[in-house]
Amino acid sequence: MGLPGVGALSVPALAQGAAAPAAQPAAPAASAANPDKPLATVNGVAITQRDLDVASEDLGDRLPAMPEAQRRTYLLNYLIDMKILAQAAEKAKIGDTPDFARRLAYFRDKVLLDDYLAAEVKKAATPEAAKALYEDTVKGMKPEEEVRARHILVENEADAKKIEARLKAGEDFVKVAAEVSKDPGSAKEGGDLGFFTKDRMVPEFAEAAFKLKPGEISAPVKSQFGWHVIKVEEKREKPVPTFDEVKEQVDSYLAQKAQQDIIVSLRKDAKIERLDEPPAAPAPTPGAPAPATPAEPKKP
């Protein structure tokens, strides 16, 4: 549709005590009406369903795949271990260090940023906006021809001419392609490349393919990949993608554009001073002599 585009890690070691949840009872399901009901306490500090939700969002796809009940137990044990270690860190006064305060401020800013952008994107990337963008985009799309072709790829012209002769003598293209084509991606499919537009192929190949009528076979064609013999199966006008086919792409574009617009707007109104750069050289005083330049080194 042409719209522009917006490493897995293991769960931290403190959660490894929960890595075999099947040996433990599943965490009780909290009532949806009371997500603040304690599921466990650690030295009197409660852990609730809301805490589990935050942990689940934070860990994301780093969580092992497991049934829901085991997953809840895993998360609960993760939070129990976290509370135990956090309380130990408090007693060790880790939270009183300047480095801790600096990192805490950083992660606070990051969470604020994430939540703010998520809220603003939700306002901008609405179903109505997505539909309007789709309709505006497809309205400006021009019909584009596609062909469905097969090809046989070989290393030299002599081999390509032999293949052309075999095909003109009546041999089946699919069978010959599977037998001799050097293209690992299409040989086993009888050389089938599916439907493609002209810009999807290297120029020499595209020019030859789009000149053929359905059922016709080309003379050998040279490209950067070797020598091709091409057969066009069908020609058609490229269908306009449906909204459902591109909805994910449209939503992604709207989200990225909204984020970009917000950042550009806020930067424009913010007072930003870069203190890590050297000051700009002062403008020369009118009438003052030009600064001296180093003498050119003598030629040998």
Coordinates of C-alpha atoms in Angstrom, one line a residue:
M1 CA 0.0 0.0 0.0
G2 CA 3.0 2.2 0.2
L3 CA 2.5 3.6 3.7
P4 CA 5.7 4.5 5.6
G5 CA 6.7 2.5 8.6
V6 CA 6.5 3.5 13.4
G7 CA 16.7 -10.3 21.8
A8 CA 14.9 -12.4 24.0
L9 CA 16.2 -12.4 27.5
S10 CA 15.7 -14.8 30.4
V11 CA 13.6 -13.7 33.4
P12 CA 16.0 -12.3 36.0
A13 CA 17.6 -14.8 38.3
L14 CA 15.5 -13.9 41.3
A15 CA 12.5 -15.5 39.6
Q16 CA 14.2 -18.8 38.9
G17 CA 12.8 -20.2 42.2
A18 CA 9.5 -20.1 40.3
A19 CA 10.7 -22.0 37.3
A20 CA 9.0 -25.2 38.3
P21 CA 5.5 -24.0 39.2
A22 CA 3.9 -27.4 38.6
A23 CA 5.2 -28.6 42.0
Q24 CA 3.4 -25.8 43.7
P25 CA -0.3 -24.9 44.0
A26 CA -1.5 -22.3 41.5
A27 CA -1.9 -18.8 42.8
P28 CA -5.6 -18.0 43.6
A29 CA -7.4 -16.0 41.0
A30 CA -8.1 -12.5 42.3
S31 CA -11.6 -11.3 41.9
A32 CA -12.0 -8.9 38.9
A33 CA -14.0 -6.7 41.2
N34 CA -11.2 -6.5 43.8
P35 CA -7.8 -6.4 42.1
D36 CA -6.3 -4.9 45.3
K37 CA -7.0 -8.0 47.4
P38 CA -3.7 -9.4 48.7
L39 CA -2.5 -12.6 46.9
A40 CA 0.5 -12.9 49.2
T41 CA 2.4 -10.9 51.8
V42 CA 6.2 -10.6 52.4
N43 CA 7.1 -9.4 55.9
G44 CA 3.7 -7.7 56.0
V45 CA 3.9 -6.1 52.5
A46 CA 1.0 -7.1 50.2
I47 CA 1.2 -8.3 46.6
T48 CA -2.0 -7.8 44.6
Q49 CA -3.4 -8.6 41.2
R50 CA -2.4 -5.1 40.1
D51 CA 1.2 -5.9 41.0
L52 CA 1.0 -9.1 38.9
D53 CA -0.4 -7.1 36.0
V54 CA 2.5 -4.7 36.1
A55 CA 5.1 -7.5 36.3
S56 CA 3.4 -9.3 33.4
E57 CA 3.6 -6.2 31.3
D58 CA 7.2 -5.6 32.2
L59 CA 8.4 -9.1 31.5
G60 CA 6.3 -9.5 28.3
D61 CA 7.6 -12.1 25.9
R62 CA 10.4 -13.0 28.3
L63 CA 7.9 -15.0 30.3
P64 CA 8.1 -18.8 29.5
A65 CA 5.1 -20.3 27.7
M66 CA 2.9 -22.1 30.2
P67 CA -0.8 -22.5 31.2
E68 CA -2.4 -19.4 32.8
A69 CA -2.5 -20.9 36.3
Q70 CA 1.2 -21.8 36.2
R71 CA 2.0 -18.4 34.8
R72 CA 0.3 -16.6 37.7
T73 CA 2.3 -18.7 40.1
Y74 CA 5.5 -17.9 38.3
L75 CA 4.7 -14.2 38.4
L76 CA 3.7 -14.4 42.1
N77 CA 7.0 -16.1 43.0
Y78 CA 8.9 -13.6 40.9
L79 CA 7.3 -10.7 42.9
I80 CA 7.8 -12.5 46.3
D81 CA 11.6 -12.9 45.4
M82 CA 11.6 -9.2 44.3
K83 CA 10.1 -8.0 47.6
I84 CA 12.5 -10.1 49.7
L85 CA 15.5 -8.7 47.8
A86 CA 14.2 -5.2 47.7
Q87 CA 13.6 -5.2 51.5
A88 CA 17.2 -6.5 52.0
A89 CA 18.4 -3.7 49.7
E90 CA 16.5 -1.1 51.8
K91 CA 18.2 -2.4 55.0
A92 CA 21.5 -2.1 53.2
K93 CA 20.6 1.5 52.4
I94 CA 21.1 0.9 48.7
G95 CA 18.3 3.4 48.1
D96 CA 20.2 6.2 49.8
T97 CA 23.0 6.4 47.3
P98 CA 23.2 9.1 44.6
D99 CA 23.5 6.5 41.9
F100 CA 20.3 4.9 43.0
A101 CA 18.5 8.2 43.0
R102 CA 19.8 9.0 39.5
R103 CA 18.6 5.6 38.1
L104 CA 15.3 5.9 39.9
A105 CA 14.8 9.4 38.3
Y106 CA 15.6 7.9 34.9
F107 CA 13.1 5.0 35.1
R108 CA 10.5 7.4 36.5
D109 CA 10.9 9.6 33.4
K110 CA 10.8 6.6 31.1
V111 CA 7.6 5.3 32.6
L112 CA 6.0 8.7 32.4
L113 CA 7.1 9.0 28.8
D114 CA 5.7 5.6 27.8
D115 CA 2.4 6.3 29.5
Y116 CA 2.0 9.8 28.1
L117 CA 2.8 8.7 24.5
A118 CA 0.5 5.7 24.8
A119 CA -2.4 8.0 25.9
E120 CA -1.7 10.5 23.2
V121 CA -1.4 7.8 20.5
K122 CA -4.7 6.4 21.6
K123 CA -6.3 9.8 20.9
A124 CA -4.8 10.0 17.5
A125 CA -4.8 6.4 16.2
T126 CA -8.6 5.9 16.3
P127 CA -10.5 3.5 14.1
E128 CA -12.0 6.5 12.3
A129 CA -8.5 8.0 11.6
A130 CA -7.3 4.6 10.3
K131 CA -10.3 4.2 8.0
A132 CA -9.9 7.8 6.7
L133 CA -6.2 7.3 6.0
Y134 CA -6.9 4.0 4.2
E135 CA -9.6 5.6 2.0
D136 CA -7.4 8.6 1.2
T137 CA -4.5 6.4 0.2
V138 CA -6.3 3.9 -2.0
K139 CA -8.1 6.8 -3.7
G140 CA -4.8 8.0 -5.0
M141 CA -3.6 4.6 -6.1
K142 CA -3.2 4.0 -9.9
P143 CA -3.9 0.7 -11.5
E144 CA -0.7 -1.4 -11.7
E145 CA -0.1 -4.4 -13.9
E146 CA 1.1 -7.7 -12.4
V147 CA 2.3 -10.9 -14.0
R148 CA 2.6 -14.4 -12.7
A149 CA 5.6 -16.0 -14.2
R150 CA 7.9 -19.0 -13.9
H151 CA 11.6 -19.1 -14.7
I152 CA 14.5 -21.4 -15.1
L153 CA 17.9 -20.1 -13.9
V154 CA 21.2 -21.4 -15.2
E155 CA 24.8 -20.2 -15.2
N156 CA 25.5 -19.6 -18.9
E157 CA 23.9 -18.8 -22.2
A158 CA 24.6 -22.1 -23.8
D159 CA 22.7 -24.0 -21.1
A160 CA 19.8 -21.5 -21.4
K161 CA 19.6 -22.1 -25.1
K162 CA 19.4 -25.8 -24.6
I163 CA 16.6 -25.4 -22.1
E164 CA 14.7 -23.0 -24.6
A165 CA 15.0 -25.7 -27.2
R166 CA 13.7 -28.4 -24.9
L167 CA 10.7 -26.3 -24.0
K168 CA 9.9 -25.4 -27.6
A169 CA 10.0 -29.1 -28.4
G170 CA 7.2 -29.5 -26.0
E171 CA 8.7 -30.5 -22.7
D172 CA 6.8 -29.4 -19.5
F173 CA 8.2 -26.2 -18.1
V174 CA 7.5 -27.2 -14.5
K175 CA 9.3 -30.5 -14.9
V176 CA 12.3 -28.9 -16.5
A177 CA 12.5 -26.2 -13.9
A178 CA 12.5 -28.7 -11.1
E179 CA 15.2 -30.7 -12.9
V180 CA 17.8 -28.0 -13.8
S181 CA 17.0 -24.6 -12.3
K182 CA 19.7 -23.1 -10.1
D183 CA 17.2 -20.9 -8.2
P184 CA 16.8 -22.7 -4.8
G185 CA 13.7 -20.6 -3.9
S186 CA 11.6 -21.5 -6.9
A187 CA 13.0 -24.7 -8.6
K188 CA 11.0 -27.1 -6.4
E189 CA 7.9 -25.1 -7.3
G190 CA 8.4 -25.5 -11.0
G191 CA 10.0 -22.1 -11.2
D192 CA 6.9 -20.3 -10.0
L193 CA 7.6 -16.8 -8.8
G194 CA 3.9 -15.9 -8.1
F195 CA 2.5 -12.5 -9.0
F196 CA 4.8 -9.5 -9.1
T197 CA 4.9 -5.9 -10.3
K198 CA 7.6 -4.6 -12.6
D199 CA 9.5 -2.8 -9.9
R200 CA 9.9 -6.1 -7.9
M201 CA 12.4 -7.6 -10.3
V202 CA 15.8 -6.6 -11.8
P203 CA 15.2 -4.5 -14.9
E204 CA 16.4 -7.1 -17.5
F205 CA 14.1 -9.8 -16.1
A206 CA 11.1 -7.4 -15.7
E207 CA 11.4 -6.0 -19.2
A208 CA 11.4 -9.5 -20.7
A209 CA 8.6 -10.8 -18.5
F210 CA 6.2 -7.9 -19.1
K211 CA 6.6 -8.1 -22.9
L212 CA 5.3 -11.7 -22.9
K213 CA 1.7 -12.8 -23.3
P214 CA 0.3 -15.5 -21.1
G215 CA 1.6 -18.9 -22.2
E216 CA 4.6 -17.4 -24.0
I217 CA 8.2 -18.4 -23.3
S218 CA 11.1 -16.0 -23.6
A219 CA 14.5 -16.3 -25.3
P220 CA 17.4 -16.5 -22.8
V221 CA 17.6 -13.4 -20.6
K222 CA 20.8 -12.3 -18.8
S223 CA 20.8 -10.7 -15.4
Q224 CA 23.2 -10.3 -12.5
F225 CA 22.0 -13.7 -11.3
G226 CA 22.7 -15.7 -14.5
W227 CA 20.6 -16.7 -17.5
H228 CA 16.8 -17.0 -17.3
V229 CA 14.2 -18.6 -19.5
I230 CA 10.8 -17.1 -18.5
K231 CA 7.2 -18.2 -19.0
V232 CA 4.3 -15.9 -18.2
E233 CA 1.3 -17.7 -16.8
E234 CA -1.1 -14.8 -16.1
K235 CA -1.5 -11.1 -16.3
R236 CA -3.8 -9.0 -14.2
E237 CA -4.3 -5.5 -12.7
K238 CA -2.9 -5.5 -9.1
P239 CA -5.9 -5.6 -6.8
V240 CA -6.3 -2.8 -4.2
P241 CA -5.7 -4.3 -0.7
T242 CA -8.7 -4.4 1.6
F243 CA -8.7 -2.4 4.8
D244 CA -8.4 -5.6 6.9
E245 CA -5.3 -6.6 4.9
V246 CA -3.4 -3.4 5.8
K247 CA -5.1 -2.4 9.0
E248 CA -2.0 -3.3 11.1
Q249 CA 0.2 -1.3 8.8
V250 CA -2.2 1.7 8.9
D251 CA -2.4 1.6 12.7
S252 CA 1.4 1.4 13.0
Y253 CA 1.8 4.4 10.7
L254 CA -0.7 6.5 12.7
A255 CA 1.0 5.6 16.0
Q256 CA 4.4 6.5 14.7
K257 CA 3.2 9.7 13.2
A258 CA 1.4 10.7 16.4
Q259 CA 4.6 10.1 18.5
Q260 CA 6.7 12.0 16.0
D261 CA 4.3 14.9 15.9
I262 CA 4.2 15.1 19.7
I263 CA 8.0 15.0 20.1
V264 CA 8.5 17.7 17.4
S265 CA 5.9 19.9 18.9
L266 CA 7.2 19.6 22.5
R267 CA 10.8 20.2 21.3
K268 CA 9.8 23.3 19.5
D269 CA 8.3 24.9 22.7
A270 CA 11.0 23.6 25.1
K271 CA 14.0 25.7 26.1
I272 CA 16.9 23.3 25.4
E273 CA 20.5 24.3 26.1
R274 CA 23.3 22.0 24.9
L275 CA 26.1 22.5 27.4
D276 CA 28.4 19.8 26.0
E277 CA 29.2 21.6 22.8
P278 CA 32.0 24.3 22.5
P279 CA 30.7 27.8 22.1
A280 CA 30.3 29.2 18.6
A281 CA 33.2 31.3 17.4
P282 CA 32.5 35.0 17.9
A283 CA 31.7 37.1 14.8
P284 CA 34.8 39.0 13.5
T285 CA 34.9 42.7 14.5
P286 CA 34.6 45.0 11.5
G287 CA 38.0 46.3 10.4
A288 CA 40.0 43.8 12.5
P289 CA 42.8 41.9 10.7
A290 CA 42.0 38.3 9.6
P291 CA 43.3 35.6 12.0
A292 CA 46.7 34.2 11.1
T293 CA 46.8 30.9 9.2
P294 CA 49.5 28.3 9.6
A295 CA 52.3 28.6 7.1
E296 CA 52.1 26.1 4.2
P297 CA 54.7 23.4 4.7
K298 CA 57.7 23.5 2.3
K299 CA 57.6 21.1 -0.6
P300 CA 60.5 18.6 -0.5

